Coordinates of C-alpha atoms and ligand atoms in Angstrom, one line a residue:
M1 CA -14.8 -20.1 -14.4
N2 CA -13.4 -22.1 -11.5
T3 CA -15.3 -20.2 -8.8
E4 CA -18.6 -20.5 -7.0
W5 CA -19.3 -16.9 -8.0
A6 CA -20.0 -18.3 -11.5
D7 CA -23.3 -19.4 -10.0
A8 CA -26.0 -17.0 -11.0
D9 CA -28.1 -17.7 -7.9
R10 CA -25.3 -16.6 -5.5
L11 CA -24.9 -13.3 -7.3
A12 CA -28.7 -12.8 -7.4
A13 CA -28.8 -13.3 -3.6
L14 CA -26.3 -10.6 -3.2
R15 CA -28.3 -8.2 -5.4
E16 CA -31.1 -8.4 -2.8
G17 CA -29.0 -5.9 -0.9
I18 CA -29.6 -3.2 -3.6
T19 CA -32.3 -0.6 -2.8
A20 CA -34.5 -0.7 -5.9
V21 CA -38.2 -0.2 -4.9
D22 CA -39.6 -1.5 -8.2
E23 CA -38.6 -3.5 -11.3
R24 CA -35.9 -1.6 -13.1
D25 CA -34.0 -1.8 -16.4
E26 CA -31.0 -3.9 -16.2
I27 CA -27.3 -3.2 -16.8
P28 CA -25.3 -6.3 -17.7
V29 CA -22.2 -7.2 -15.6
E30 CA -19.4 -9.2 -17.2
A31 CA -16.4 -11.0 -16.0
P32 CA -13.4 -9.3 -17.7
A33 CA -11.4 -12.5 -17.6
T34 CA -13.7 -14.2 -20.2
G35 CA -16.0 -11.4 -21.4
E36 CA -19.0 -13.5 -20.3
Q37 CA -22.0 -11.9 -18.7
I38 CA -22.3 -13.0 -15.1
G39 CA -25.4 -11.1 -14.2
A40 CA -27.2 -7.8 -14.4
I41 CA -27.7 -5.0 -11.9
P42 CA -30.8 -2.8 -11.7
A43 CA -30.4 0.7 -13.1
C44 CA -31.7 2.5 -10.0
T45 CA -33.7 5.7 -10.3
D46 CA -34.2 8.9 -8.4
E47 CA -37.0 7.2 -6.5
D48 CA -34.6 4.4 -5.4
V49 CA -31.9 6.9 -4.3
A50 CA -34.6 8.8 -2.3
A51 CA -35.7 5.6 -0.6
A52 CA -32.2 4.5 0.2
T53 CA -31.3 7.9 1.7
E54 CA -34.5 7.9 3.8
R55 CA -33.9 4.4 5.1
A56 CA -30.3 5.3 5.9
R57 CA -31.4 8.5 7.7
E58 CA -33.9 6.6 9.8
A59 CA -31.3 4.0 10.8
Q60 CA -28.6 6.6 11.5
D61 CA -30.3 8.2 14.6
D62 CA -30.2 5.0 16.6
W63 CA -26.7 4.1 15.4
A64 CA -25.3 7.5 16.5
E65 CA -26.9 7.1 19.9
R66 CA -25.0 3.8 20.5
P67 CA -21.9 4.0 22.7
I68 CA -18.8 4.2 20.6
E69 CA -17.6 0.9 22.1
E70 CA -20.6 -0.9 20.4
R71 CA -19.8 0.6 17.0
V72 CA -16.1 -0.3 17.4
A73 CA -17.1 -3.9 18.3
V74 CA -19.0 -4.2 15.0
I75 CA -16.0 -3.1 13.0
D76 CA -13.7 -5.4 15.0
R77 CA -15.9 -8.3 14.1
F78 CA -16.0 -7.2 10.5
H79 CA -12.2 -7.3 10.5
D80 CA -12.2 -10.9 11.6
L81 CA -15.0 -12.0 9.3
L82 CA -13.3 -10.4 6.3
L83 CA -10.1 -12.4 7.0
D84 CA -12.0 -15.6 7.6
R85 CA -13.9 -15.2 4.3
R86 CA -11.0 -13.8 2.3
E87 CA -11.1 -16.6 -0.3
D88 CA -14.7 -15.8 -1.2
V89 CA -13.9 -12.1 -1.3
L90 CA -10.8 -12.6 -3.5
D91 CA -12.7 -14.8 -5.9
L92 CA -15.5 -12.3 -6.4
V93 CA -13.0 -9.4 -6.8
Q94 CA -11.2 -11.4 -9.4
V95 CA -14.4 -12.2 -11.2
E96 CA -15.6 -8.6 -11.4
T97 CA -12.2 -6.9 -12.1
G98 CA -10.1 -9.5 -13.8
K99 CA -7.1 -8.4 -11.6
S100 CA -4.5 -10.8 -10.5
R101 CA -5.1 -12.5 -7.1
R102 CA -2.0 -10.9 -5.7
D103 CA -3.5 -7.5 -6.4
A104 CA -6.8 -8.7 -4.9
V105 CA -5.0 -9.6 -1.7
E106 CA -4.0 -6.0 -1.3
E107 CA -7.6 -5.1 -1.1
V108 CA -8.3 -7.5 1.8
M109 CA -5.2 -6.3 3.6
D110 CA -6.1 -2.7 3.1
V111 CA -9.6 -3.1 4.5
A112 CA -8.3 -5.1 7.5
V113 CA -5.7 -2.4 8.3
T114 CA -8.3 0.3 7.9
A115 CA -10.8 -1.5 10.2
R116 CA -8.1 -2.0 12.9
H117 CA -6.8 1.5 12.7
Y118 CA -10.0 3.4 12.9
A119 CA -11.4 1.0 15.5
N120 CA -8.4 2.1 17.7
R121 CA -8.5 5.8 16.8
A122 CA -12.3 6.5 16.7
P123 CA -12.9 6.8 20.5
K124 CA -10.1 9.3 20.8
L125 CA -11.0 11.3 17.7
L126 CA -14.7 11.4 18.7
A127 CA -14.1 12.4 22.3
S128 CA -15.0 15.9 23.4
E129 CA -11.9 18.1 23.5
R130 CA -11.0 21.1 25.7
R131 CA -9.5 24.0 23.7
S132 CA -8.1 27.4 24.7
G133 CA -10.9 29.8 25.5
A134 CA -11.1 33.4 24.5
I135 CA -9.9 34.6 28.0
P136 CA -7.7 32.2 30.0
L137 CA -9.5 30.9 33.0
A138 CA -12.6 33.0 32.2
T139 CA -13.7 31.2 29.1
K140 CA -14.1 27.4 28.9
A141 CA -14.2 26.1 25.3
V142 CA -15.0 22.5 24.5
V143 CA -15.3 20.9 21.1
H144 CA -17.8 18.1 20.6
R145 CA -18.1 16.0 17.5
Q146 CA -21.2 14.7 15.9
P147 CA -21.8 12.7 12.7
V148 CA -22.7 14.6 9.6
G149 CA -25.7 12.2 9.1
V150 CA -25.8 10.4 5.8
V151 CA -22.6 10.0 3.8
G152 CA -22.8 9.3 0.0
L153 CA -19.9 7.3 -1.4
I154 CA -19.4 7.1 -5.2
S155 CA -16.6 4.7 -6.1
P156 CA -14.7 3.3 -9.1
W157 CA -14.2 -0.3 -10.2
N158 CA -10.4 -0.6 -9.8
Y159 CA -10.4 -1.4 -6.1
P160 CA -14.0 -2.2 -5.5
I161 CA -13.7 -3.3 -1.9
V162 CA -11.2 -0.8 -0.7
L163 CA -12.8 2.2 -2.3
T164 CA -16.2 1.5 -1.0
V165 CA -15.6 -0.1 2.4
S166 CA -12.4 1.5 3.6
D167 CA -14.0 4.9 3.2
A168 CA -17.2 3.7 4.7
L169 CA -15.6 2.3 7.9
P170 CA -14.5 5.7 9.5
A171 CA -17.9 7.2 8.4
L172 CA -19.8 4.4 10.2
L173 CA -17.6 4.5 13.3
A174 CA -18.3 8.3 13.5
G175 CA -22.0 7.4 13.7
N176 CA -23.1 8.0 10.1
A177 CA -25.1 6.0 7.7
V178 CA -23.8 5.3 4.2
V179 CA -25.4 5.3 0.8
C180 CA -23.0 3.8 -1.6
K181 CA -23.0 3.9 -5.5
P182 CA -20.4 1.5 -6.6
A183 CA -19.1 1.4 -10.2
E184 CA -21.5 -0.5 -12.5
G185 CA -19.1 -3.4 -13.1
T186 CA -18.2 -4.1 -9.5
T187 CA -21.4 -3.7 -7.6
H188 CA -21.5 -7.3 -6.4
A189 CA -18.1 -6.9 -4.6
A190 CA -19.4 -3.9 -2.7
L191 CA -22.5 -5.9 -1.9
L192 CA -20.4 -8.8 -0.5
A193 CA -18.6 -6.4 1.8
R194 CA -21.9 -5.0 2.9
E195 CA -23.1 -8.5 3.7
L196 CA -20.1 -9.1 5.9
L197 CA -20.7 -5.8 7.7
I198 CA -24.3 -6.9 8.4
E199 CA -23.1 -10.3 9.6
A200 CA -20.7 -8.4 11.9
G201 CA -23.7 -6.7 13.5
L202 CA -24.2 -3.5 11.4
P203 CA -27.9 -2.6 11.1
A204 CA -28.8 -3.5 7.5
D205 CA -30.4 -0.2 6.7
L206 CA -27.3 1.7 7.8
F207 CA -25.4 0.7 4.6
Q208 CA -27.5 1.3 1.5
V209 CA -26.4 0.3 -2.0
V210 CA -27.9 1.8 -5.1
S211 CA -26.7 0.5 -8.5
G212 CA -26.5 2.0 -11.9
R213 CA -25.0 4.8 -14.0
G214 CA -23.3 7.6 -12.2
E215 CA -24.6 10.2 -14.7
A216 CA -28.1 9.3 -13.6
L217 CA -27.6 8.8 -9.9
G218 CA -25.0 11.5 -9.0
E219 CA -27.5 14.3 -8.8
P220 CA -30.2 12.7 -6.7
L221 CA -27.6 11.1 -4.4
I222 CA -25.6 14.3 -3.8
G223 CA -28.8 16.2 -3.4
G224 CA -29.9 14.0 -0.5
V225 CA -26.8 13.3 1.5
D226 CA -24.9 15.4 4.0
F227 CA -21.4 14.7 2.7
V228 CA -20.1 13.0 -0.5
G229 CA -16.9 11.0 -0.8
F230 CA -16.0 10.6 -4.4
T231 CA -13.3 8.5 -5.9
G232 CA -12.9 8.4 -9.7
S233 CA -11.7 10.5 -12.6
T234 CA -10.9 14.2 -12.4
A235 CA -13.5 15.0 -15.1
V236 CA -16.3 13.5 -13.0
G237 CA -14.8 14.8 -9.8
R238 CA -15.4 18.4 -11.1
E239 CA -19.1 17.6 -11.7
V240 CA -19.4 16.0 -8.2
A241 CA -17.8 19.1 -6.7
A242 CA -20.2 21.4 -8.5
L243 CA -23.2 19.4 -7.2
A244 CA -21.8 19.3 -3.7
G245 CA -21.3 23.1 -3.9
R246 CA -24.8 23.6 -5.2
N247 CA -26.2 21.6 -2.3
L248 CA -23.7 23.1 0.2
V249 CA -22.5 19.7 1.5
G250 CA -18.9 18.8 2.2
S251 CA -17.0 16.6 -0.2
S252 CA -13.7 14.8 -0.5
L253 CA -12.5 14.1 -4.0
E254 CA -9.9 11.4 -4.7
L255 CA -9.1 11.8 -8.4
G256 CA -6.7 10.8 -11.1
G257 CA -2.9 10.9 -11.4
K258 CA 0.1 10.8 -13.7
N259 CA 2.5 9.7 -11.1
P260 CA 6.3 10.2 -11.5
L261 CA 9.1 7.9 -10.2
L262 CA 12.6 9.4 -9.9
V263 CA 15.8 7.3 -10.0
L264 CA 18.6 9.4 -8.5
D265 CA 22.3 9.1 -9.5
D266 CA 23.1 7.1 -6.3
A267 CA 20.3 4.6 -6.6
D268 CA 20.9 0.9 -6.9
P269 CA 19.6 0.2 -10.4
E270 CA 18.5 -3.3 -9.7
A271 CA 16.5 -2.4 -6.6
A272 CA 15.1 0.6 -8.3
A273 CA 14.0 -1.4 -11.3
A274 CA 12.3 -4.1 -9.2
G275 CA 10.5 -1.4 -7.3
A276 CA 9.5 0.5 -10.5
V277 CA 8.1 -2.7 -12.0
R278 CA 5.8 -3.2 -9.0
A279 CA 4.9 0.5 -8.9
S280 CA 4.1 0.6 -12.6
F281 CA 2.2 -2.7 -13.2
A282 CA 0.4 -3.4 -9.9
N283 CA -3.3 -4.0 -10.7
A284 CA -2.2 -3.8 -14.4
G285 CA -1.5 -0.1 -13.9
Q286 CA -5.2 0.5 -13.0
L287 CA -4.2 2.1 -9.7
C288 CA -4.5 5.8 -9.1
I289 CA -1.2 5.9 -7.4
S290 CA 0.8 3.7 -9.8
T291 CA 3.7 5.0 -11.8
E292 CA 3.3 6.3 -15.4
R293 CA 6.4 8.5 -15.8
L294 CA 10.0 7.5 -14.9
Y295 CA 12.8 10.1 -14.7
V296 CA 16.1 8.3 -14.5
H297 CA 19.5 10.0 -13.9
E298 CA 21.8 9.6 -16.9
S299 CA 24.6 8.0 -14.8
V300 CA 22.3 5.0 -14.0
Y301 CA 20.0 5.2 -17.0
D302 CA 21.5 2.3 -19.0
A303 CA 21.8 0.0 -16.1
F304 CA 18.3 0.8 -14.8
V305 CA 16.7 0.4 -18.3
D306 CA 18.3 -3.0 -18.8
E307 CA 17.0 -4.3 -15.4
F308 CA 13.6 -2.6 -15.8
V309 CA 12.9 -3.9 -19.3
A310 CA 14.0 -7.4 -18.4
A311 CA 11.9 -7.4 -15.2
T312 CA 8.9 -6.1 -17.1
R313 CA 9.2 -8.8 -19.8
D314 CA 9.4 -11.4 -16.9
R315 CA 6.0 -10.4 -15.6
S316 CA 3.5 -13.1 -16.4
L317 CA 0.2 -12.0 -17.8
G318 CA -3.1 -13.9 -17.4
A319 CA -6.7 -13.8 -16.3
E320 CA -7.4 -17.0 -14.4
I321 CA -9.1 -17.1 -11.0
G322 CA -6.4 -17.9 -8.4
F323 CA -2.8 -17.2 -7.9
G324 CA -0.6 -17.5 -11.0
A325 CA -0.2 -14.5 -13.2
D326 CA 1.7 -11.4 -11.9
V327 CA -0.4 -9.1 -14.0
G328 CA -4.1 -9.5 -14.6
S329 CA -6.6 -8.4 -17.3
L330 CA -7.8 -4.9 -17.8
Q331 CA -11.3 -4.4 -16.5
S332 CA -13.3 -3.5 -19.6
Q333 CA -13.3 -2.9 -23.3
A334 CA -13.2 0.8 -22.6
Q335 CA -10.0 0.3 -20.6
L336 CA -8.4 -1.8 -23.4
D337 CA -9.3 0.9 -26.0
K338 CA -7.8 3.7 -24.0
V339 CA -4.5 1.8 -23.3
R340 CA -4.2 0.6 -26.9
S341 CA -4.9 4.1 -28.2
H342 CA -2.2 5.7 -26.0
V343 CA 0.4 3.1 -27.2
E344 CA -0.6 3.4 -30.9
D345 CA -0.6 7.2 -30.8
A346 CA 2.9 7.2 -29.2
V347 CA 4.3 4.7 -31.7
E348 CA 2.8 6.6 -34.6
K349 CA 4.5 9.7 -33.4
G350 CA 7.9 8.0 -33.0
A351 CA 8.1 6.4 -29.5
D352 CA 10.0 3.2 -29.1
V353 CA 8.5 0.2 -27.5
L354 CA 11.1 -1.4 -25.2
A355 CA 8.8 -4.1 -23.7
G356 CA 5.2 -5.2 -24.3
G357 CA 3.0 -3.0 -26.5
R358 CA 0.4 -5.5 -27.6
A359 CA -3.1 -6.7 -26.6
R360 CA -3.2 -10.4 -25.8
P361 CA -6.7 -11.7 -26.6
D362 CA -5.2 -15.2 -26.5
L363 CA -5.0 -14.8 -22.7
G364 CA -8.2 -12.9 -22.1
P365 CA -10.3 -10.4 -24.1
Y366 CA -8.9 -7.4 -22.3
C367 CA -5.3 -8.5 -21.5
F368 CA -2.6 -6.0 -22.5
E369 CA 1.1 -6.6 -22.0
P370 CA 3.1 -4.5 -19.5
T371 CA 4.6 -1.9 -21.7
V372 CA 7.7 0.3 -21.5
L373 CA 8.0 3.3 -23.9
A374 CA 11.0 5.5 -24.6
G375 CA 11.3 8.6 -26.8
V376 CA 7.9 9.9 -25.6
T377 CA 7.4 13.6 -26.5
P378 CA 4.9 16.2 -25.4
E379 CA 2.6 15.9 -28.5
M380 CA 1.9 12.2 -27.6
D381 CA -1.3 11.6 -25.5
V382 CA 0.7 9.4 -23.1
H383 CA 3.0 12.2 -22.2
D384 CA 0.5 14.1 -20.0
E385 CA -2.8 12.2 -20.0
E386 CA -3.5 9.5 -17.4
T387 CA -3.4 6.1 -19.2
F388 CA -4.6 4.2 -16.1
G389 CA -3.1 1.0 -17.6
P390 CA 0.1 -1.0 -17.8
V391 CA 2.0 1.7 -19.8
V392 CA 5.0 3.7 -18.6
A393 CA 7.3 6.2 -20.3
L394 CA 11.0 6.4 -19.6
Y395 CA 12.9 9.8 -19.6
E396 CA 16.6 10.4 -19.1
V397 CA 17.5 13.4 -16.9
G398 CA 20.8 15.1 -16.2
S399 CA 20.2 16.3 -12.6
V400 CA 18.0 16.1 -9.6
D401 CA 16.7 19.6 -10.3
E402 CA 15.6 18.5 -13.8
A403 CA 14.0 15.4 -12.5
V404 CA 12.0 17.4 -9.9
E405 CA 11.0 20.1 -12.4
R406 CA 9.7 17.5 -14.9
A407 CA 8.0 15.5 -12.2
N408 CA 6.2 18.6 -11.1
D409 CA 5.3 19.5 -14.7
S410 CA 1.8 17.9 -14.5
E411 CA -1.7 19.0 -13.8
Y412 CA -1.9 16.1 -11.4
G413 CA -0.3 15.7 -8.0
L414 CA -1.2 12.4 -6.5
N415 CA 1.7 10.2 -5.7
A416 CA 5.5 10.0 -6.4
S417 CA 8.3 7.7 -5.8
I418 CA 12.1 8.4 -5.3
W419 CA 14.9 5.9 -5.5
T420 CA 18.2 6.7 -3.9
G421 CA 21.0 5.2 -1.9
D422 CA 20.6 7.8 0.8
D423 CA 17.2 8.0 2.6
A424 CA 17.8 11.5 4.0
R425 CA 18.6 12.8 0.5
G426 CA 15.4 11.1 -0.8
E427 CA 13.4 12.8 2.0
R428 CA 14.9 16.2 1.1
V429 CA 14.0 15.7 -2.6
A430 CA 10.5 14.5 -1.5
E431 CA 9.8 17.9 0.0
R432 CA 10.1 19.5 -3.4
I433 CA 7.6 17.2 -5.1
D434 CA 4.0 18.6 -5.5
C435 CA 2.2 15.4 -4.6
G436 CA 0.0 14.4 -1.7
T437 CA 2.2 11.3 -1.1
V438 CA 5.8 10.7 -1.8
N439 CA 7.5 7.3 -1.2
V440 CA 11.3 7.0 -0.8
N441 CA 12.6 3.7 -2.0
E442 CA 9.1 2.3 -2.5
G443 CA 6.6 2.8 -5.2
Y444 CA 3.3 3.6 -3.6
A445 CA 2.5 1.1 -0.8
A446 CA 4.6 2.7 1.9
A447 CA 2.6 5.9 1.9
W448 CA -0.7 4.3 1.1
A449 CA -0.4 1.7 3.9
S450 CA 0.8 4.3 6.5
I451 CA -2.8 4.7 7.3
D452 CA -2.2 7.0 10.3
A453 CA -1.0 9.6 7.8
P454 CA -3.3 11.5 5.4
M455 CA -3.4 10.4 1.8
G456 CA -4.8 12.3 -1.2
G457 CA -4.0 14.5 -4.1
M458 CA -2.8 18.0 -4.8
N459 CA -3.9 20.1 -7.9
D460 CA -6.2 18.1 -10.3
S461 CA -5.7 14.9 -8.3
G462 CA -8.3 15.9 -5.7
L463 CA -9.5 17.8 -2.7
G464 CA -9.5 16.5 0.8
R465 CA -7.8 13.4 2.2
R466 CA -8.5 9.9 3.3
H467 CA -6.5 8.1 6.0
G468 CA -5.1 9.8 9.0
D469 CA -7.3 11.6 11.6
V470 CA -8.9 13.7 8.9
G471 CA -10.1 10.4 7.2
L472 CA -12.6 10.1 10.1
T473 CA -13.1 13.7 11.3
K474 CA -14.2 14.8 7.8
Y475 CA -17.3 12.8 8.4
T476 CA -18.2 14.8 11.5
E477 CA -19.5 18.3 12.4
S478 CA -17.8 20.0 15.3
R479 CA -19.8 21.9 17.8
T480 CA -17.9 24.4 20.0
V481 CA -19.5 25.1 23.4
A482 CA -17.9 28.1 25.1
T483 CA -18.9 29.0 28.7
Q484 CA -18.0 32.4 30.0
R485 CA -17.3 32.9 33.7
F486 CA -16.2 35.6 36.1
A487 CA -15.5 38.4 33.5
P488 CA -17.5 39.3 30.4
I489 CA -16.0 39.6 27.0
G490 CA -16.4 43.3 26.1
P491 CA -16.4 46.5 28.1
G492 CA -18.6 45.1 31.0
P493 CA -19.0 48.0 33.5
L494 CA -16.2 50.0 32.0
P495 CA -17.0 53.0 29.7
D496 CA -16.4 52.0 26.1
K497 CA -13.6 54.5 25.6
L498 CA -11.6 53.3 28.7
W499 CA -12.1 49.7 27.6
A500 CA -10.9 50.4 24.0
A501 CA -7.9 52.3 25.3
G502 CA -7.0 49.5 27.7
L503 CA -7.4 46.8 25.0
V504 CA -4.4 47.8 23.0
P505 CA -1.8 47.5 25.8
A506 CA -3.5 44.3 26.9
L507 CA -3.2 42.8 23.5
R508 CA 0.4 43.9 23.3
A509 CA 1.2 42.3 26.6
W510 CA -0.6 39.1 25.6
K511 CA 1.5 38.9 22.4
R512 CA 4.7 39.4 24.4
L513 CA 3.6 36.6 26.8
S514 CA 2.9 34.3 23.8
E515 CA 6.3 35.0 22.4
L516 CA 7.9 34.1 25.7
R517 CA 5.9 30.9 25.8
R518 CA 7.0 30.0 22.3
R519 CA 10.6 30.4 23.4
R520 CA 10.1 28.8 26.8
P521 CA 7.3 26.2 26.5
W522 CA 7.6 25.3 30.2
T523 CA 5.9 28.7 31.0
N524 CA 2.7 27.5 29.2
L525 CA -0.5 27.3 31.3
P526 CA -2.0 23.8 31.0
G527 CA -4.3 23.6 28.0
W528 CA -3.6 27.2 26.9
R529 CA -2.5 27.3 23.3
S530 CA -3.3 30.7 21.8
Ligands
LIG601 P1 -15.2 7.6 -13.2 O1 -15.0 9.0 -12.8 O2 -15.7 7.4 -14.6 O3 -16.3 6.8 -12.3 C1 -16.2 6.7 -10.9 C2 -17.6 6.6 -10.3 O4 -18.3 7.8 -10.6 C3 -18.4 5.4 -10.9 O5 -19.2 4.9 -9.8 C4 -19.3 6.1 -11.9 O6 -20.5 5.4 -12.1 C5 -19.6 7.4 -11.2 N1 -20.0 8.6 -12.0 C6 -19.8 8.7 -13.4 N2 -20.4 9.9 -13.8 C7 -20.9 10.5 -12.7 C8 -21.6 11.7 -12.5 N3 -21.8 12.5 -13.5 N4 -21.9 12.0 -11.2 C9 -21.7 11.2 -10.2 N5 -21.0 10.0 -10.4 C10 -20.6 9.6 -11.6 O7 -13.9 6.8 -12.9 P2 -13.5 5.3 -13.3 O8 -13.2 5.2 -14.7 O9 -14.5 4.4 -12.7 O10 -12.1 5.2 -12.4 C11 -10.9 5.5 -12.9 C12 -10.4 6.9 -12.4 O11 -10.5 6.9 -10.9 C13 -9.0 7.2 -12.7 O12 -8.9 8.5 -13.1 C14 -8.3 6.9 -11.4 O13 -7.0 7.6 -11.3 C15 -9.3 7.4 -10.4 N6 -9.0 6.8 -9.1 C16 -8.6 7.7 -8.1 C17 -8.3 7.1 -6.9 C18 -7.8 8.0 -5.7 O14 -7.8 7.6 -4.6 N7 -7.3 9.2 -6.0 C19 -8.5 5.8 -6.6 C20 -9.0 5.0 -7.7 C21 -9.2 5.5 -8.9

C-alpha cells in the first residue's frame, strides 16, 4: 500500500495507547483494500477495562477542576492539529476502512466542525443558570451542571474518527473522562485521534482506549462507567440499553436505519438523481443515514430513474489509498456477505437489477458495485432490513400521501430526504416523516452538518441525541440549588385549614396571571417562566 501506515512499527507505536495491563490474545486487523493483515490488537479483558476506568476516574477529578477556558483551549488546539495532520488521518482511515478518500475527508471535516462548535457552546451550556423559583421573589432557584464522571463510548467501524472523537469532545469539554471501545477493525484510527488530543494538551489518562470484542467488553465497561454512548446496530443497542438499565447509568443509543428518500412530483429529476446518488452510495452505503429506499412520484419516475441509473453507473469504484474512486471498498468479508445476500435474495425472488449487482474482486476483495434494484417486494430481505451497503430499492408512488405512508412503514426512524421544487412544501411534508432528521433537497449532510441541531433516531433507530445542546448536556448531571427567603413554602404560622382554603384561590389567580402573561408577554417578570 502506498502509505506510511503500511509500516508495522508505526501501528505498533499507536497501540501503546491501549490499556492492556498484561499480554493478551491478539485479534488480527486487516486492510480491506487488499485483505492483508496490517497488525493485531490485544483482546482486552475485564481486568484491562477496570484499570482503564480507574485511571480515567483518577484523571477526571483534576480535569473537571480546571477552568472551562483551559478545557476549551485543548479542544481548539486539537482542531488545528487535526487539520494540520489531515493527510495522515485520511491515510489511516482509508487503510482501516477501505473507504474512498472523499468519504474520509467528511470525517475530518465533521470532527473539526464538532470541535469548533462545542468549544464555542460549552462555556454557555455549562454556566450556572437562574430558573423560576417555587414562589416568585421568595424562592431563588439556580441550576448548576457537573460532569457525570467517566463516559464509556462504544463505536462502530464505518466512521472510526467521527463516531469516537466527535462524541468524546463534548464529554471532555463538560469535564468528563472517556473510556473508548472502538470497533475491532478500526482501533488504530481511534488511537491516532487520541494521540492528537494528547498532543493538543489532553492529559493522557483522561482518554482511555480498550480494544477487543464488544461481546466480551460491553458488560465490564458499562458496569464501570457513569454514562454510555453507543453507536452501532439496533440488536446490540438493545443489549447495551439493558446493561445500562441494570447499572442505572444514562445512555444514548445511535442505531440502525432504513432511510427513505422521497422525490415529489415537482422535483427536478436531474438534481434529485444527483442528490440521491450521493445519499445512497456515500461511504459505499455504509453510513447509518444513507438512503436505502427511494419513493418516486409516477409523474417524474421515468425521468428520475434514467438519470439515477446513469449517474449510479458513472460512479467509479476502487480501493486505492488517495483520491480517485468515488466509491470505496466494503469494510469486511461480513459486510460483503450481507450485501451480496440481500442482492441475491432479491434477484431470486424477482427483483430487477437496474445498475451494479456484482462483487468486484478484481478491484479489491470486498468491493461491490453501487446497485439499484426495482420490483422489490415485502418478502425480500432488502425490503425492510438494513443492508448497510451500496444497495437501494426504487418504488413508484402515486401521491405524496402514499410516499409518506410508505416512508413511515419501517421499524426504523433515523434519516429521510425529500426532493421538491418548493422548499416550503418540502418542509411541510418533512413534518409528517417519523425520523429524527429530515433533509429537504439534500440527502443527509444538511441535517448531519447542522451541528447546532439535535441528531438521532426515532423508533428502533435509537434513544437520545448527539449534536445540539443535548449533545453536551447529556454528559452532565444537573444540581438545582433552591434558596427560600422571606416566606416559607407551606402553612407557616397559618392554621392548616386556613392555609388549604387560601391555596385554591391563590392557585386560580396564579393561573389567570399566567394566561395573561402568555397573551401579553411584556407583563412577564424578569426570569419568571412558570
Ligand atoms: P455493531 O453493533 O455490531 O458494533 C458496534 C460496536 O459495538 C462495536 O465496537 C462492537 O465491538 C460493539 N459490540 C458488539 N457487541 C457488543 C455487546 N454485546 N456489548 C457491547 N458492545 C458490543 O455494529 P457495526 O456492525 O459495527 O456497525 C454497523 C451498525 O451501526 C449499523 O446498523 C449502522 O446503521 C449503525 N450505525 C449507526 C449510527 C448512528 O449514528 N445512528 C452511526 C453509524 C453506524
